Tab-separated table of C-alpha atoms in Angstrom:
chain	number	residue	atom	x	y	z
A	28	MET	CA	107.471	101.425	112.194
A	29	ALA	CA	106.678	104.438	109.913
A	30	VAL	CA	104.581	103.590	106.902
A	31	LEU	CA	103.876	106.228	104.108
A	32	ASN	CA	101.359	105.465	101.544
A	33	VAL	CA	101.450	107.903	98.681
A	34	LEU	CA	98.818	108.320	95.920
A	35	TYR	CA	99.296	109.994	92.535
A	36	GLN	CA	97.061	110.345	89.508
A	37	SER	CA	98.642	110.683	86.169
A	38	ASN	CA	98.127	110.435	82.496
A	39	ASP	CA	101.116	109.839	80.090
A	40	TYR	CA	101.703	113.581	79.667
A	41	TYR	CA	102.457	114.026	83.276
A	42	ALA	CA	104.088	110.707	83.809
A	43	VAL	CA	107.626	112.275	83.643
A	44	VAL	CA	106.611	115.141	86.019
A	45	THR	CA	105.200	112.512	88.430
A	46	GLY	CA	108.248	110.276	88.115
A	47	VAL	CA	110.392	113.221	89.079
A	48	SER	CA	108.227	113.973	92.040
A	49	MET	CA	108.388	110.159	93.221
A	50	THR	CA	112.320	110.322	92.907
A	51	SER	CA	112.493	113.428	95.022
A	52	LEU	CA	110.171	112.008	97.641
A	53	MET	CA	112.259	108.644	97.786
A	54	ALA	CA	115.597	110.308	97.838
A	55	ASN	CA	114.655	112.420	100.853
A	56	ASN	CA	112.631	109.841	102.896
A	57	LYS	CA	115.103	106.898	103.158
A	58	ASP	CA	114.429	106.935	106.845
A	59	ILE	CA	110.830	105.857	106.376
A	60	GLU	CA	110.634	102.107	106.758
A	61	GLU	CA	107.788	101.520	104.387
A	62	ILE	CA	106.699	103.598	101.283
A	63	ASN	CA	103.890	102.413	99.075
A	64	PHE	CA	102.949	104.255	95.910
A	65	TYR	CA	99.549	103.926	94.426
A	66	ILE	CA	99.267	105.304	90.940
A	67	LEU	CA	95.870	105.995	89.391
A	68	ASP	CA	96.660	105.101	85.803
A	69	ASP	CA	95.155	107.187	83.024
A	70	GLN	CA	96.744	105.410	80.026
A	71	ILE	CA	100.504	105.848	81.098
A	72	SER	CA	102.616	104.499	78.501
A	73	GLN	CA	104.333	100.964	79.303
A	74	ALA	CA	107.784	102.784	79.008
A	75	ASN	CA	106.995	105.191	81.656
A	76	ILE	CA	105.392	102.493	83.770
A	77	GLU	CA	108.634	100.517	83.572
A	78	LYS	CA	110.568	103.674	84.400
A	79	MET	CA	108.203	104.148	87.645
A	80	LYS	CA	108.931	100.652	88.590
A	81	SER	CA	112.486	100.863	88.129
A	82	ILE	CA	112.940	103.795	90.415
A	83	CYS	CA	110.891	102.236	93.189
A	84	ALA	CA	112.963	99.170	92.808
A	85	GLN	CA	116.117	101.258	93.045
A	86	TYR	CA	114.929	102.651	96.519
A	87	GLY	CA	113.221	99.445	97.641
A	88	ARG	CA	109.665	100.736	97.629
A	89	SER	CA	106.578	99.267	96.368
A	90	ILE	CA	104.332	100.563	93.580
A	91	ILE	CA	100.749	99.606	92.388
A	92	PHE	CA	99.097	100.841	89.408
A	93	VAL	CA	95.426	101.265	89.782
A	94	ASN	CA	93.077	100.668	86.879
A	95	THR	CA	90.686	103.656	86.429
A	96	GLU	CA	88.237	102.344	83.838
A	97	GLU	CA	85.609	101.868	86.350
A	98	ILE	CA	85.999	105.394	87.691
A	99	LEU	CA	85.983	106.850	84.326
A	100	ASN	CA	82.727	105.217	83.380
A	101	LYS	CA	81.282	106.449	86.792
A	102	LEU	CA	82.352	110.047	85.823
A	103	LYS	CA	80.705	109.759	82.467
A	104	SER	CA	77.475	108.365	83.856
A	105	LEU	CA	77.225	111.501	86.221
A	106	LYS	CA	77.779	113.729	83.071
A	107	VAL	CA	80.794	115.232	84.583
A	108	ALA	CA	82.695	117.372	81.986
A	109	PRO	CA	86.314	116.546	81.461
A	110	PHE	CA	88.921	119.091	82.686
A	111	LYS	CA	91.199	120.146	79.828
A	112	ASN	CA	90.134	117.234	77.735
A	113	THR	CA	90.884	114.672	80.675
A	114	TYR	CA	89.175	113.246	83.620
A	115	THR	CA	92.384	112.390	85.506
A	116	THR	CA	92.203	115.228	88.086
A	117	TYR	CA	88.706	113.715	89.331
A	118	PHE	CA	90.225	110.150	89.797
A	119	LYS	CA	91.150	110.427	93.341
A	120	LEU	CA	87.692	111.412	94.494
A	121	PHE	CA	86.444	107.899	93.458
A	122	ALA	CA	89.602	105.867	94.384
A	123	ILE	CA	90.345	106.850	97.981
A	124	HIS	CA	87.391	104.819	99.383
A	125	SER	CA	88.526	101.370	97.827
A	126	LEU	CA	92.229	101.589	98.082
A	127	ASP	CA	93.824	98.546	100.002
A	128	LEU	CA	96.105	100.368	102.375
A	129	PRO	CA	98.212	98.874	105.263
A	130	THR	CA	97.427	101.877	107.397
A	131	ASP	CA	94.638	104.477	107.998
A	132	ARG	CA	96.093	107.240	105.702
A	133	VAL	CA	97.320	108.091	102.260
A	134	LEU	CA	99.211	111.272	101.200
A	135	GLN	CA	97.862	112.328	97.836
A	136	LEU	CA	100.177	114.505	95.799
A	137	ASP	CA	99.832	116.276	92.532
A	138	GLY	CA	102.644	115.390	90.089
A	139	ASP	CA	103.883	119.009	90.041
A	140	THR	CA	105.360	118.744	93.532
A	141	VAL	CA	109.079	118.438	94.421
A	142	ILE	CA	109.857	116.892	97.718
A	143	ASN	CA	112.894	118.216	99.346
A	144	GLY	CA	112.837	117.023	103.071
A	145	SER	CA	111.403	114.565	105.416
A	146	LEU	CA	107.655	113.610	105.401
A	147	LYS	CA	108.011	111.198	108.445
A	148	ASP	CA	105.911	113.400	110.850
A	149	LEU	CA	102.836	112.939	108.530
A	150	CYS	CA	102.917	109.149	109.108
A	151	GLU	CA	101.839	109.834	112.762
A	152	MET	CA	99.919	113.190	112.501
A	153	ASP	CA	96.614	113.142	114.404
A	154	LEU	CA	93.721	113.183	111.922
A	155	THR	CA	90.778	112.323	114.401
A	156	ASP	CA	87.447	113.256	113.192
A	157	CYS	CA	88.987	114.894	109.886
A	158	VAL	CA	88.475	114.037	106.355
A	159	CYS	CA	92.214	115.102	105.468
A	160	ALA	CA	94.758	117.733	106.311
A	161	ALA	CA	95.756	120.329	103.776
A	162	THR	CA	97.247	123.812	103.592
A	163	TYR	CA	95.319	127.049	102.568
A	164	ASP	CA	95.322	127.822	98.803
A	165	CYS	CA	96.854	131.028	97.474
A	166	THR	CA	94.004	131.843	95.138
A	167	MET	CA	91.845	134.965	94.411
A	168	ASN	CA	89.664	135.393	97.537
A	169	ALA	CA	86.866	136.825	95.354
A	170	TYR	CA	86.634	133.277	93.685
A	171	LYS	CA	85.019	131.766	96.712
A	172	PRO	CA	81.440	133.109	96.178
A	173	MET	CA	81.607	131.872	92.714
A	174	ILE	CA	81.428	128.420	94.238
A	175	ASP	CA	79.124	129.616	97.206
A	176	ILE	CA	81.924	129.605	99.848
A	177	PRO	CA	81.798	132.615	102.287
A	178	LEU	CA	84.690	135.093	101.706
A	179	THR	CA	85.837	134.585	105.238
A	180	ASP	CA	85.957	130.783	105.167
A	181	LYS	CA	89.056	128.781	104.795
A	182	TYR	CA	89.782	127.491	101.324
A	183	TYR	CA	92.303	124.595	101.025
A	184	ASN	CA	94.672	123.578	98.366
A	185	CYS	CA	94.232	119.971	97.261
A	186	GLY	CA	97.448	119.335	95.574
A	187	VAL	CA	98.658	117.780	98.855
A	188	LEU	CA	96.289	115.990	100.964
A	189	LEU	CA	96.892	113.933	103.939
A	190	ILE	CA	93.681	111.678	103.659
A	191	ASN	CA	92.092	109.892	106.771
A	192	GLN	CA	90.754	106.892	104.702
A	193	LYS	CA	89.034	105.348	107.695
A	194	TYR	CA	87.118	108.687	108.286
A	195	TRP	CA	86.707	109.284	104.599
A	196	ARG	CA	84.649	105.944	104.634
A	197	GLU	CA	82.792	106.590	107.740
A	198	TYR	CA	81.767	110.062	106.728
A	199	ASN	CA	80.607	108.529	103.342
A	200	CYS	CA	82.626	110.926	101.288
A	201	GLN	CA	82.484	109.177	97.904
A	202	GLN	CA	78.695	108.979	98.092
A	203	LYS	CA	78.440	112.837	99.172
A	204	ILE	CA	80.606	113.581	96.146
A	205	ALA	CA	78.620	111.500	93.657
A	206	ASP	CA	75.320	113.019	94.858
A	207	HIS	CA	76.622	116.540	94.660
A	208	LEU	CA	77.779	116.025	91.008
A	209	ALA	CA	74.496	114.243	90.093
A	210	HIS	CA	72.118	116.706	91.748
A	211	VAL	CA	73.850	119.884	92.578
A	212	ARG	CA	76.723	121.006	90.341
A	213	ASN	CA	78.885	118.813	87.992
A	214	GLY	CA	81.153	121.544	86.768
A	215	TYR	CA	84.029	123.415	88.641
A	216	TYR	CA	86.993	125.336	87.538
A	217	THR	CA	89.394	123.748	89.949
A	218	VAL	CA	87.508	120.356	89.736
A	219	ASP	CA	88.494	118.186	92.634
A	220	GLN	CA	89.777	120.990	94.883
A	221	ASP	CA	86.498	122.991	94.498
A	222	ILE	CA	84.367	119.954	95.302
A	223	ILE	CA	86.405	118.934	98.521
A	224	ASN	CA	86.329	122.578	99.714
A	225	VAL	CA	82.523	122.895	99.032
A	226	LEU	CA	81.575	119.741	100.771
A	227	PHE	CA	84.335	119.064	103.332
A	228	ARG	CA	86.202	122.430	104.242
A	229	LYS	CA	84.715	121.980	107.970
A	230	LYS	CA	86.216	118.624	108.193
A	231	ILE	CA	89.797	119.482	106.934
A	232	LYS	CA	92.703	120.065	109.469
A	233	TYR	CA	95.235	122.681	108.735
A	234	LEU	CA	98.598	121.294	107.552
A	235	ASN	CA	101.788	123.426	107.826
A	236	LEU	CA	102.468	125.213	104.527
A	237	THR	CA	105.988	123.869	104.618
A	238	TYR	CA	104.430	120.592	103.126
A	239	ASN	CA	102.841	122.444	100.149
A	240	PHE	CA	104.526	125.680	99.604
A	241	ASN	CA	103.184	127.598	96.628
A	242	SER	CA	105.734	128.810	93.986
A	243	GLY	CA	103.791	132.041	93.502
A	244	PHE	CA	105.330	133.469	96.481
A	245	PHE	CA	108.782	133.252	94.735
A	246	ILE	CA	107.210	134.518	91.622
A	247	TYR	CA	105.283	137.615	92.924
A	248	GLY	CA	106.580	137.927	96.423
A	249	VAL	CA	104.864	137.341	99.758
A	250	LYS	CA	103.231	140.527	100.480
A	251	GLU	CA	102.610	141.234	96.915
A	252	SER	CA	100.629	137.891	96.606
A	253	LEU	CA	98.589	138.524	99.599
A	254	LYS	CA	97.715	141.843	98.322
A	255	MET	CA	96.875	140.562	94.860
A	256	TYR	CA	94.618	137.772	96.005
A	257	ASP	CA	93.077	139.606	99.001
A	258	LEU	CA	94.210	137.034	101.552
A	259	LYS	CA	94.144	138.072	105.144
A	260	PRO	CA	95.322	136.351	108.251
A	261	GLU	CA	91.731	135.491	109.392
A	262	TYR	CA	91.486	132.987	106.485
A	263	TYR	CA	95.020	132.558	105.397
A	264	ASN	CA	98.576	132.538	106.761
A	265	THR	CA	100.428	135.562	108.050
A	266	VAL	CA	103.407	137.052	106.286
A	267	GLU	CA	105.677	135.892	109.060
A	268	GLU	CA	104.451	132.172	108.689
A	269	ILE	CA	104.910	132.400	104.895
A	270	GLU	CA	108.419	133.826	105.081
A	271	ALA	CA	109.474	131.230	107.633
A	272	ALA	CA	108.371	128.323	105.493
A	273	MET	CA	109.899	129.871	102.477
A	274	LYS	CA	113.393	129.663	103.783
A	275	ASP	CA	113.454	125.797	103.303
A	276	PRO	CA	110.196	124.188	102.269
A	277	VAL	CA	109.673	120.405	102.582
A	278	LEU	CA	107.656	120.366	99.599
A	279	TYR	CA	107.619	122.834	96.646
A	280	HIS	CA	104.361	122.985	94.657
A	281	CYS	CA	105.549	124.245	91.221
A	282	MET	CA	102.334	125.978	90.231
A	283	GLY	CA	101.734	127.486	86.935
A	284	ALA	CA	102.225	131.126	85.849
A	285	MET	CA	103.439	133.244	83.128
A	286	THR	CA	106.779	131.841	84.226
A	287	GLY	CA	105.853	128.348	82.523
A	288	ARG	CA	106.639	125.241	84.329
A	289	PRO	CA	110.058	123.362	85.183
A	290	TRP	CA	109.562	120.812	82.539
A	291	GLU	CA	108.876	123.313	79.836
A	292	LYS	CA	111.783	124.616	77.516
A	293	ASP	CA	110.963	128.425	77.820
A	294	SER	CA	110.455	128.023	81.486
A	295	ILE	CA	111.788	130.939	83.945
A	296	HIS	CA	110.060	129.150	86.851
A	297	PRO	CA	111.800	129.575	90.167
A	298	GLN	CA	111.963	125.840	90.823
A	299	ASN	CA	113.614	124.974	87.570
A	300	GLU	CA	116.953	124.296	89.269
A	301	ILE	CA	115.517	121.938	91.994
A	302	PHE	CA	113.262	120.068	89.409
A	303	ASP	CA	116.216	119.425	87.161
A	304	ARG	CA	118.248	118.180	90.083
A	305	TYR	CA	115.806	115.368	90.831
A	306	ARG	CA	115.159	114.830	87.129
A	307	ALA	CA	118.862	114.060	86.709
A	308	MET	CA	118.559	111.450	89.501
A	309	SER	CA	115.550	109.794	87.709
A	310	PRO	CA	115.053	107.380	85.008
A	311	TRP	CA	113.861	110.487	82.985
A	312	HIS	CA	117.352	112.285	83.139
A	313	ASP	CA	117.464	112.381	79.180
A	314	PHE	CA	113.815	113.778	79.041
A	315	GLU	CA	113.647	116.646	76.449
A	316	LYS	CA	111.545	119.527	77.922
A	317	VAL	CA	108.376	120.155	76.074
A	318	THR	CA	107.712	123.188	73.792
A	319	VAL	CA	104.315	124.834	74.589
A	320	ASN	CA	102.555	126.814	71.972
A	321	ARG	CA	101.631	130.004	73.938
A	322	LYS	CA	98.574	132.172	73.321
A	323	ARG	CA	99.209	135.779	72.747
A	324	ILE	CA	97.607	136.807	75.979
A	325	PHE	CA	100.393	134.636	77.806
A	326	LYS	CA	103.241	136.336	75.991
A	327	ILE	CA	101.953	139.796	76.755
A	328	GLN	CA	101.436	138.780	80.435
A	329	ARG	CA	104.976	137.512	80.461
A	330	ALA	CA	106.401	140.567	78.867
A	331	LEU	CA	104.654	142.884	81.565
A	332	TYR	CA	105.832	140.502	84.320
A	333	LYS	CA	109.430	140.974	83.058
A	334	ALA	CA	109.186	144.609	82.424
A	335	LEU	CA	107.213	146.227	85.036
A	336	PRO	CA	107.919	147.001	88.705
A	337	ARG	CA	105.933	144.861	90.892
A	338	PRO	CA	103.717	147.684	92.345
A	339	VAL	CA	102.599	148.343	88.805
A	340	TYR	CA	102.354	144.770	87.703
A	341	ILE	CA	100.316	143.449	90.595
A	342	PRO	CA	97.101	145.489	89.991
A	343	LEU	CA	97.055	144.432	86.374
A	344	HIS	CA	97.515	140.805	87.235
A	345	LYS	CA	94.742	140.918	89.948
A	346	MET	CA	92.221	142.467	87.366
A	347	ALA	CA	93.089	140.038	84.713
A	348	GLN	CA	92.940	136.970	87.053
A	349	ASN	CA	89.758	138.010	88.527
A	350	LYS	CA	88.108	138.236	85.109
A	351	TYR	CA	89.768	135.024	84.059
A	352	LEU	CA	88.413	133.023	87.102
A	353	SER	CA	84.908	134.534	86.620
A	354	ASP	CA	84.793	133.771	82.825
A	355	MET	CA	86.018	130.040	83.579
A	356	ASN	CA	83.540	129.671	86.320
A	357	LYS	CA	80.873	130.502	83.963
A	358	THR	CA	82.177	128.302	81.351
A	359	VAL	CA	82.083	125.128	83.730
A	360	ASN	CA	78.855	126.112	85.098
A	361	PRO	CA	76.609	127.953	82.727
A	362	LYS	CA	73.302	129.267	83.953
């Protein structure tokens, strides 16, 4: 019998986004006999909790809300700085070990994902001697040395992780993370993703990018993205692999850019339509998209993105992104 355990972490702001992701997953995986949701609850409102329960009941799936107070206290005791005024994104690092799962694995998903196909193969994927399986991350390659990762090493996106809980425990991952935060470095720009890559990248199995397809390829183009971020086949995917997955991804990762996000009013994001399709099927069908107060730099960047040909825009974006990552890294890790 196929069993899929799914882990989300959410505060109330992202509860709607997470709920739509859950709806899309259930709508496209009716053939999986058992699906169990685990929600790391960072003060989700009772109204949104009830809506999450109702959509799970509609599809005959179970849902458990995990109290995160103990994790929050642990993070504060380690003097970890919050990310964008919240600790939510750290929660999974200290929750995986103790989750009471009926099988040996759990699929951790960021809320900004839309599932548009079957995840059944992940229920039986071989994870022997691996902490988890993940796709490569489409980010500036020059970022790696900022966190002491060699330029030619693989760097993984942790918005979608198929986690081997049995090995996570055997490899003592939670204690390794706590020790690192306490004694080596407690501030990273991409937070949990950086920590997992720094500590465990040699123990991560490659997951086909159809299960975590970055929306940036739609926004900038495939070849343009690879050029912009200096990504090469030795430590990333080939053009052919990306274009093949791009035709019909199982999972869209609605990454942020100057396009905005699908749940925002002024969004020109390429996944607006598919997000709205599943939102209409969910208990949040009457959700009013949020208004975001944009900074001047965002407005300039969006204007340039709209107005300039890609060959002109890409070098400007690359230069700005490199500076932004460097500045943010210094902010979270002042020396």
